[in-house]
């Protein structure tokens, strides 16, 4: 069943048109990978879907038009993880995760209701960060910090999670861990949209792949269909080595040099 | 780890913060009493308290309640709003070097006030003075944030602040330059140095409503500053209207700083210093820093105003001069500490 849909979506940054006529329809419980070359408009699409930037066209979330929802209500439906896991002040990890309850009216991490506190704890347990809940985020390693950021997003308990390159700058093990965590979340009925440059991770973990090229959807569908030989050649200008390992799809992009 | 552990950890941290805030409050009360007791006639704390509540000699009552109380109230309120404005700007911009004086807000407010005085547009004790000062302060902070853009780094903010405060200074100098009355010029020059001397309840009435309004606006936005820890985009995705927040902060700072400058001239650097003194005690949560920073600002200005009264000198030392003399080296120290960020991360 469709949870999030967009029809004829256009968006501009300044005078430059970044998204052109994007239409999609995504179901709850799916992990959707959003891929595309640099500058294709992936981040812009994510922001437009969450209503963080103005766009033309219609976006519907859970039966409501996004435009009709107040900021607070949008915040409860979309959990948004920006690129880079930016944290500007050295707050303890727990306080950062607790910000996930902000849309639910819990604006003070020291005064959470039992319900909010349970949500925070659940989120921290799901990504295994309870051990450093008192440590300052700025003192954590990149992998730990990305998990705290992920916990913050999970704590919102929103029906849609939008994650912008959550695996960027992580080592291979942490990349796989993060994708697996997102996969687990999707399996609980959440729609998870992940921007990634790693076609291998997309092929392995996603149910559905959106391929964005110059602001248009060049392909979408199941990973092997959306990441077909012709799409990779025309959109990414690469070919790929394809295989199966432990009964999962493997794609390694390849370009002759 | 359970919900109980979790609640316990939060409570321990909260208790430590309350302890620090309570100690700070005690310090401010002590400084209030000292401030009322110090002057040409020195009064003991007990005599001050007695006079304050209508006891003691008539002379002591007049000194405490009519001569020194307005000055003390102004030092408390203006120090407080400057500390609060600094903490709010640092929270809004996620930047430990943000403060009203580095952004040229007091200088711009002073320009507005000087314009009113020099042109003889209104009496020095009319509401025109704070209103114009607030408008020019608003203009300066608004211009700074517009120039710096949404995700400005330290360097851009400080350069833009420098440009705006230089411009405000030049505009003020121009007004004095063009003024034909030398007495007015002299009066303005002294007033610009920033002082709390000889202030009456008329001055309090002039500044206090604006300061209270500004403080109320800034305090009402506390939790939004906390969400901004994650950056503007993430804060917006959590339901914070960042555009509206900016406007609130600019308005709050302009009301407070404009109101303050209109009665005391420019008193700089309290807004920069106060939040930094509190971070080791309170932590870095920008929402929790607001009230302690305000109290620290009050304590700093009360202490500075006591100091100018007891430092032996042939002529009066203006309190604004003293806060800058102490504040600028502190600013240099902060620049040294933030060197890496200022160097664009190349270091």
XYZ file of C-alpha atoms in Angstrom:
604
model
C 0.000 0.000 0.000
C 1.265 3.472 -0.896
C 2.466 5.520 2.073
C 4.295 8.323 0.316
C 3.675 9.558 -3.197
C 4.792 12.458 -5.340
C 3.254 13.603 -8.602
C 4.959 15.926 -11.061
C 7.455 17.212 -8.541
C 9.563 20.207 -9.621
C 12.054 22.027 -7.426
C 14.606 24.766 -7.946
C 17.641 25.976 -6.065
C 17.948 29.644 -6.896
C 17.478 29.848 -10.656
C 18.602 26.318 -11.337
C 15.919 23.719 -11.825
C 17.065 20.707 -9.830
C 14.063 18.374 -9.981
C 11.906 17.912 -13.071
C 8.624 16.098 -13.090
C 9.463 13.433 -10.527
C 6.620 11.039 -9.781
C 6.908 8.156 -7.382
C 4.832 5.996 -5.123
C 6.430 4.211 -2.191
C 5.062 1.646 0.214
C 5.415 1.223 3.974
C 7.900 -1.422 5.064
C 10.208 -0.840 2.106
C 13.835 0.142 2.103
C 14.244 2.443 -0.884
C 17.682 3.353 -2.194
C 17.984 6.708 -3.947
C 21.013 6.682 -6.209
C 22.416 8.944 -8.897
C 25.570 10.760 -9.913
C 26.764 13.825 -7.955
C 24.477 16.772 -8.598
C 21.587 14.615 -9.785
C 19.270 16.160 -7.176
C 19.130 13.347 -4.618
C 19.403 15.569 -1.550
C 16.960 18.048 -3.071
C 14.444 15.270 -3.651
C 14.795 14.118 -0.054
C 14.329 17.669 1.235
C 11.340 18.261 -1.035
C 9.672 15.033 0.113
C 10.041 16.113 3.751
C 8.696 19.563 2.923
C 11.949 21.241 3.965
C 12.150 23.174 0.703
C 9.337 24.505 -1.479
C 8.422 22.440 -4.534
C 5.743 22.334 -7.198
C 3.631 19.243 -7.701
C 1.801 17.189 -5.159
C 3.213 15.157 -2.296
C 0.905 12.933 -0.296
C 1.820 11.233 2.942
C -0.470 8.711 4.577
C -3.531 10.059 2.758
C -2.850 13.750 3.495
C -1.445 16.397 1.181
C 1.919 17.460 2.604
C 1.080 21.093 1.911
C -1.894 20.879 4.267
C 0.201 19.716 7.224
C 1.648 22.088 9.834
C 5.376 21.999 10.532
C 4.869 20.035 13.756
C 2.751 17.415 12.034
C 5.276 16.997 9.228
C 7.983 16.557 11.830
C 6.082 13.618 13.317
C 5.729 11.908 9.939
C 9.221 12.410 8.510
C 12.413 11.690 10.383
C 15.184 13.378 8.433
C 18.864 12.562 8.751
C 20.998 15.183 7.009
C 24.394 14.477 5.510
C 27.401 14.588 7.756
C 25.806 13.904 11.177
C 26.507 17.480 12.175
C 26.401 18.241 15.897
C 27.417 21.786 16.791
C 27.717 21.566 20.575
C 29.336 18.786 22.606
C 26.136 17.429 24.146
C 25.904 13.942 25.646
C 24.712 11.296 23.184
C 21.532 10.794 25.209
C 20.483 14.423 24.789
C 21.053 14.217 21.048
C 18.899 11.102 20.732
C 16.240 12.735 22.928
C 15.928 15.531 20.344
C 14.120 12.912 18.291
C 11.184 13.406 20.659
C 11.066 17.140 19.934
C 8.201 16.816 17.414
C 6.184 15.052 20.125
C 6.500 18.040 22.421
C 9.376 16.684 24.516
C 11.697 19.645 24.089
C 13.728 19.126 27.266
C 15.828 15.940 27.497
C 15.944 16.282 31.283
C 12.166 16.139 31.546
C 11.001 13.332 29.296
C 7.730 11.580 29.926
C 8.052 7.827 30.569
C 6.733 7.248 27.062
C 9.334 9.511 25.461
C 12.056 8.029 27.617
C 11.134 4.539 26.455
C 11.207 5.645 22.829
C 14.677 7.135 23.316
C 15.909 4.004 25.033
C 14.435 1.747 22.344
C 16.132 3.784 19.643
C 19.463 3.669 21.457
C 19.205 -0.054 21.959
C 18.278 -0.637 18.319
C 21.568 0.826 17.131
C 23.554 -0.207 20.174
C 24.641 3.155 21.582
C 23.483 2.848 25.205
C 27.077 2.163 26.293
C 28.157 5.724 25.547
C 24.929 7.524 26.347
C 26.761 9.909 28.736
C 29.682 10.622 26.415
C 29.821 13.817 24.411
C 28.972 13.200 20.775
C 31.900 15.285 19.624
C 34.273 12.881 21.364
C 32.894 9.782 19.659
C 34.414 8.092 16.628
C 32.817 8.580 13.219
C 31.108 5.190 13.382
C 29.750 5.798 16.868
C 28.564 9.261 15.940
C 26.712 7.962 12.886
C 24.912 5.462 15.092
C 23.916 8.199 17.552
C 22.571 10.225 14.616
C 20.648 7.176 13.489
C 19.252 6.665 17.003
C 18.061 10.273 17.018
C 16.163 9.628 13.802
C 14.695 6.354 15.084
C 13.530 8.057 18.283
C 11.099 10.163 16.250
C 9.224 6.908 15.535
C 8.011 8.406 12.278
C 6.388 6.338 9.538
C 8.970 7.664 7.037
C 12.738 7.931 7.510
C 14.742 9.973 5.030
C 18.483 9.380 5.393
C 20.962 11.361 3.322
C 24.117 9.314 2.797
C 24.117 7.714 6.244
C 27.024 5.455 5.224
C 29.297 8.177 3.821
C 32.763 8.271 5.393
C 32.240 5.037 7.318
C 34.441 1.958 7.075
C 32.984 -1.077 5.233
C 31.844 -2.847 8.379
C 30.032 0.240 9.696
C 28.458 0.861 6.290
C 26.995 -2.627 6.313
C 25.905 -2.254 9.943
C 24.071 0.993 9.263
C 22.308 -0.462 6.218
C 21.361 -3.559 8.191
C 19.918 -1.395 10.984
C 17.870 0.560 8.449
C 16.779 -2.734 6.892
C 15.584 -3.904 10.318
C 13.649 -0.668 10.803
C 11.998 -1.032 7.393
C 11.004 -4.561 8.333
C 8.981 -3.135 11.225
C 6.775 -1.312 8.704
C 8.625 1.967 8.285
C 9.320 3.431 4.850
C 13.066 4.105 4.752
C 14.574 6.135 1.906
C 18.361 6.113 1.805
C 20.559 8.219 -0.439
C 23.724 6.324 -1.253
C 26.543 6.244 -3.751
C 27.228 2.609 -3.026
C 25.404 0.609 -5.691
C 26.512 -2.594 -3.988
C 24.762 -1.645 -0.740
C 21.713 -0.520 -2.704
C 21.524 -3.826 -4.556
C 21.995 -5.865 -1.417
C 19.650 -4.129 1.020
C 16.990 -2.243 -0.927
C 13.560 -3.457 -2.004
C 13.228 -0.622 -4.437
C 15.764 1.614 -6.182
C 15.193 5.130 -7.512
C 17.770 6.257 -10.059
C 17.942 10.016 -10.395
C 19.735 11.653 -13.285
C 19.820 15.403 -13.902
C 16.713 15.897 -11.811
C 14.643 13.220 -13.507
C 13.872 9.683 -12.472
C 15.821 7.651 -15.012
C 14.698 4.323 -13.635
C 12.944 2.808 -10.660
C 11.998 -0.634 -9.543
C 13.558 -3.720 -7.993
C 17.359 -3.424 -7.678
C 18.341 -5.694 -10.570
C 15.868 -4.003 -12.922
C 16.609 -0.412 -11.863
C 20.351 -0.957 -11.852
C 20.383 -2.679 -15.248
C 23.346 -2.643 -17.598
C 21.800 0.093 -19.767
C 20.878 2.349 -16.796
C 24.378 2.078 -15.347
C 25.869 2.893 -18.737
C 23.651 5.888 -19.493
C 23.341 7.395 -16.002
C 26.619 6.535 -14.311
C 28.791 5.861 -17.378
C 30.009 2.627 -15.810
C 29.476 -1.037 -16.346
C 29.347 -3.502 -13.484
C 30.594 -6.840 -12.340
C 27.590 -8.808 -11.097
C 27.576 -11.902 -8.982
C 25.813 -13.635 -6.186
C 27.455 -14.207 -2.817
C 25.767 -16.106 0.015
C 22.551 -15.811 -1.976
C 22.648 -12.027 -2.094
C 23.170 -9.777 -5.121
C 26.617 -8.251 -5.569
C 27.271 -5.305 -7.878
C 30.747 -3.844 -8.298
C 30.798 -0.785 -10.559
C 33.549 -0.894 -13.174
C 34.948 1.598 -15.629
C 37.788 0.982 -17.988
C 40.708 3.296 -17.505
C 20.434 0.016 30.920
C 16.843 0.752 31.857
C 14.484 3.676 31.967
C 15.349 4.084 35.649
C 19.108 4.410 34.985
C 18.250 6.859 32.340
C 16.081 9.036 34.562
C 18.733 8.888 37.273
C 21.507 10.123 34.960
C 19.318 13.007 33.827
C 18.529 13.881 37.432
C 22.174 13.939 38.515
C 23.030 16.306 35.689
C 20.015 18.474 36.493
C 20.989 18.673 40.170
C 24.492 19.843 39.274
C 23.068 22.545 37.035
C 20.652 23.720 39.696
C 23.485 23.913 42.217
C 25.539 26.096 39.888
C 22.569 28.336 39.113
C 21.700 28.734 42.792
C 25.308 29.683 43.619
C 25.236 32.203 40.797
C 21.990 33.669 42.085
C 23.537 34.064 45.548
C 26.506 35.856 43.984
C 24.202 38.246 42.137
C 22.280 39.043 45.338
C 25.561 39.689 47.148
C 26.717 42.019 44.369
C 23.352 43.823 44.416
C 23.758 44.576 48.106
C 27.403 45.606 47.656
C 26.475 47.844 44.749
C 23.891 49.618 46.908
C 26.451 50.064 49.669
C 29.350 51.481 47.670
C 29.839 55.129 46.816
C 31.034 58.340 48.468
C 29.135 57.206 51.568
C 29.877 53.560 52.282
C 27.114 51.592 53.882
C 27.372 48.143 55.426
C 25.279 45.377 53.876
C 23.021 45.385 56.933
C 22.467 49.130 56.704
C 21.687 48.726 52.998
C 19.068 46.070 53.638
C 17.575 48.110 56.469
C 17.372 51.241 54.318
C 15.959 49.297 51.409
C 12.989 48.196 53.483
C 12.336 51.615 54.956
C 14.452 51.451 58.139
C 17.594 53.269 59.246
C 18.341 56.972 58.893
C 16.597 59.178 56.344
C 19.932 59.940 54.682
C 20.707 56.243 54.224
C 17.234 55.701 52.803
C 17.646 58.483 50.240
C 21.101 57.243 49.255
C 20.048 53.631 48.842
C 16.553 53.962 47.465
C 16.784 57.046 45.330
C 20.415 57.455 44.322
C 21.856 53.971 44.131
C 18.859 51.734 43.493
C 18.231 52.897 39.903
C 21.901 52.414 39.049
C 21.911 48.975 40.609
C 18.700 47.923 38.882
C 20.100 49.082 35.537
C 23.383 47.222 36.073
C 21.461 44.060 36.941
C 19.010 44.329 34.033
C 21.456 45.475 31.377
C 24.152 42.974 32.349
C 21.453 40.321 32.295
C 20.078 41.162 28.863
C 23.584 41.411 27.407
C 24.519 37.975 28.773
C 21.203 36.568 27.561
C 21.596 38.138 24.096
C 25.074 36.668 23.774
C 23.867 33.196 24.722
C 20.899 33.472 22.356
C 23.021 34.595 19.407
C 25.535 31.840 20.090
C 22.661 29.352 20.188
C 21.092 30.653 16.985
C 24.364 30.643 15.058
C 25.857 27.577 16.789
C 28.914 29.659 17.217
C 30.850 30.449 20.393
C 32.097 33.783 19.067
C 28.679 35.290 18.402
C 27.743 38.243 20.583
C 25.917 41.552 20.256
C 29.041 43.700 20.488
C 31.030 41.725 17.917
C 28.064 42.068 15.585
C 27.911 45.827 15.993
C 24.479 45.871 17.654
C 25.378 48.227 20.549
C 27.396 50.426 18.213
C 24.455 50.677 15.836
C 22.036 51.353 18.675
C 24.413 54.073 19.872
C 24.407 55.586 16.410
C 20.620 55.740 16.484
C 20.623 57.329 19.922
C 23.367 59.803 19.006
C 21.416 60.841 15.928
C 18.416 61.636 18.091
C 20.500 63.600 20.595
C 22.572 65.506 18.050
C 19.666 66.509 15.885
C 17.847 67.622 18.979
C 14.907 65.553 17.813
C 13.867 64.635 21.284
C 14.707 65.095 24.919
C 17.374 62.709 26.207
C 14.809 61.231 28.556
C 12.046 60.587 26.034
C 11.073 57.225 24.629
C 12.259 58.350 21.183
C 15.805 57.492 22.262
C 15.312 53.769 23.024
C 12.902 53.351 20.111
C 15.378 54.709 17.577
C 18.226 52.766 19.225
C 16.156 49.569 18.962
C 15.404 50.215 15.300
C 19.058 50.742 14.393
C 20.125 47.722 16.466
C 17.519 45.607 14.668
C 18.783 46.887 11.324
C 22.360 45.968 12.160
C 21.678 42.419 13.360
C 19.293 41.831 10.481
C 21.878 43.074 7.981
C 24.569 40.916 9.561
C 22.522 37.723 9.347
C 21.446 38.564 5.805
C 25.040 39.156 4.693
C 26.349 36.080 6.469
C 23.708 33.770 5.017
C 22.243 30.625 6.504
C 25.265 28.529 7.347
C 27.912 31.148 7.863
C 31.231 30.156 9.372
C 33.047 32.029 12.110
C 35.161 34.056 9.744
C 32.284 35.491 7.730
C 30.309 36.379 10.852
C 33.237 38.158 12.439
C 34.212 40.011 9.283
C 30.627 41.094 8.687
C 30.337 42.125 12.352
C 33.551 44.111 12.079
C 32.291 45.873 8.969
C 28.953 46.720 10.571
C 30.412 47.990 13.830
C 32.985 50.056 11.913
C 30.218 51.484 9.808
C 28.122 52.317 12.868
C 31.197 53.916 14.466
C 31.874 55.962 11.352
C 28.247 57.051 11.107
C 28.354 58.112 14.757
C 31.574 60.038 14.144
C 29.974 61.735 11.166
C 27.036 62.890 13.264
C 29.421 64.297 15.873
C 31.533 65.829 13.114
C 28.580 67.646 11.646
C 27.203 68.737 14.976
C 27.697 72.471 15.464
C 27.337 72.487 19.233
C 30.608 71.499 20.990
C 28.837 70.799 24.265
C 26.559 68.301 22.608
C 29.599 66.621 21.065
C 31.348 66.352 24.405
C 28.229 64.984 26.014
C 27.868 62.375 23.276
C 31.522 61.384 23.502
C 31.230 60.683 27.208
C 27.891 58.979 26.828
C 29.370 56.636 24.196
C 31.891 55.331 26.696
C 29.072 53.651 28.576
C 28.231 54.522 32.147
C 25.689 53.827 34.854
C 26.449 56.934 36.850
C 23.719 59.294 38.004
C 20.911 57.274 36.525
C 17.429 57.841 37.908
C 14.200 55.882 37.966
C 13.276 57.750 34.795
C 16.098 55.903 33.079
C 14.931 52.645 34.567
C 11.427 53.282 33.233
C 12.915 54.084 29.844
C 14.954 50.917 29.458
C 13.299 48.253 31.572
C 10.128 47.609 29.534
C 12.193 46.969 26.407
C 14.719 44.832 28.253
C 11.969 42.722 29.793
C 10.221 42.316 26.425
C 13.495 41.337 24.750
C 14.344 38.859 27.495
C 10.884 37.293 27.330
C 11.195 36.800 23.567
C 14.660 35.243 23.814
C 13.727 32.950 26.704
C 10.596 31.754 24.886
C 12.796 30.335 22.110
C 15.042 28.322 24.427
C 14.199 24.820 23.249
C 14.571 25.779 19.576
C 18.238 26.597 20.232
C 18.699 23.060 21.504
C 17.190 21.593 18.326
C 19.521 23.834 16.300
C 22.438 21.870 17.720
C 21.768 19.482 14.842
C 21.944 22.258 12.239
C 19.194 24.295 10.607
C 17.908 21.573 8.326
C 17.574 18.950 11.010
C 16.007 21.503 13.363
C 13.464 22.373 10.715
C 12.738 18.683 10.196
C 12.032 18.466 13.940
C 9.393 21.173 13.618
C 11.382 24.359 14.332
C 10.453 27.260 12.091
C 14.001 28.497 11.616
C 13.063 31.626 9.675
C 10.691 32.739 12.401
C 13.226 31.869 15.090
C 15.819 34.134 13.459
C 13.367 36.993 13.384
C 12.476 36.445 17.061
C 16.124 36.407 18.094
C 16.965 39.532 16.110
C 13.950 41.294 17.628
C 14.747 40.142 21.161
C 18.390 41.184 20.920
C 17.492 44.528 19.337
C 14.876 45.306 22.023
C 17.264 44.433 24.836
C 20.419 45.992 23.464
C 18.637 49.042 22.060
C 16.849 49.659 25.352
C 20.087 49.216 27.297
C 22.239 51.404 25.065
C 19.663 54.183 25.109
C 20.226 54.801 28.813
C 23.833 53.752 29.366
C 25.727 54.084 26.107
C 27.714 51.156 24.776
C 28.758 48.479 27.211
C 30.539 45.754 25.289
C 31.730 42.192 25.605
C 29.506 41.011 28.441
C 27.434 39.062 25.930
C 30.532 37.355 24.596
C 32.079 36.480 27.949
C 29.070 35.367 30.003
C 28.134 32.150 28.130
C 31.768 31.037 28.061
C 32.079 31.343 31.817
C 29.005 29.157 32.211
C 29.823 26.304 29.825
C 32.211 24.500 32.164
C 29.538 24.573 34.904
C 26.270 24.151 33.002
C 27.369 22.247 29.910
C 26.996 23.200 26.272
C 23.225 22.866 25.896
C 22.312 26.258 24.390
C 18.843 26.221 25.956
C 20.158 25.674 29.479
C 22.810 28.351 29.072
C 20.324 31.199 28.676
C 19.367 31.912 32.296
C 22.824 31.265 33.804
C 24.389 33.486 31.120
C 21.932 36.243 31.991
C 22.818 35.928 35.689
C 26.527 35.941 34.840
C 26.031 39.045 32.717
C 24.300 40.715 35.677
C 27.103 39.692 38.008
C 29.776 40.935 35.588
C 28.202 44.341 35.069
C 27.398 44.776 38.775
C 30.996 43.863 39.620
C 32.406 46.171 36.933
C 30.192 48.993 38.159
C 31.363 48.396 41.722
C 34.964 48.325 40.497
C 34.754 51.709 38.755
C 33.566 53.181 42.034
C 36.384 51.791 44.141
C 39.341 51.986 41.728
C 41.179 55.128 42.832
C 41.568 57.559 39.934
C 41.496 61.297 39.382
C 38.548 61.190 37.002
C 35.718 58.679 36.706
C 36.397 55.468 34.888
C 33.427 54.606 32.699
C 32.073 51.107 33.161
C 31.860 50.531 29.387
C 35.578 51.216 29.138
C 36.302 48.700 31.868
C 34.186 45.921 30.340
C 35.946 46.403 26.997
C 39.394 46.454 28.611
C 38.590 43.101 30.210
C 36.518 41.770 27.318
C 38.884 42.322 24.419
C 41.765 40.206 25.812
C 39.188 37.502 26.497
C 38.054 37.776 22.883
C 41.674 37.385 21.757
C 41.974 34.312 23.929
C 38.851 32.859 22.294
C 40.230 33.593 18.829
C 43.359 31.695 19.806
C 41.283 28.784 20.987
C 39.131 28.777 17.859
C 42.145 29.307 15.604
C 41.579 26.110 13.736
C 37.959 26.891 12.859
C 38.865 30.446 11.898
C 41.669 29.263 9.653
C 39.096 27.419 7.599
C 40.116 24.024 8.913
C 43.455 24.099 7.108
C 45.496 23.792 10.288
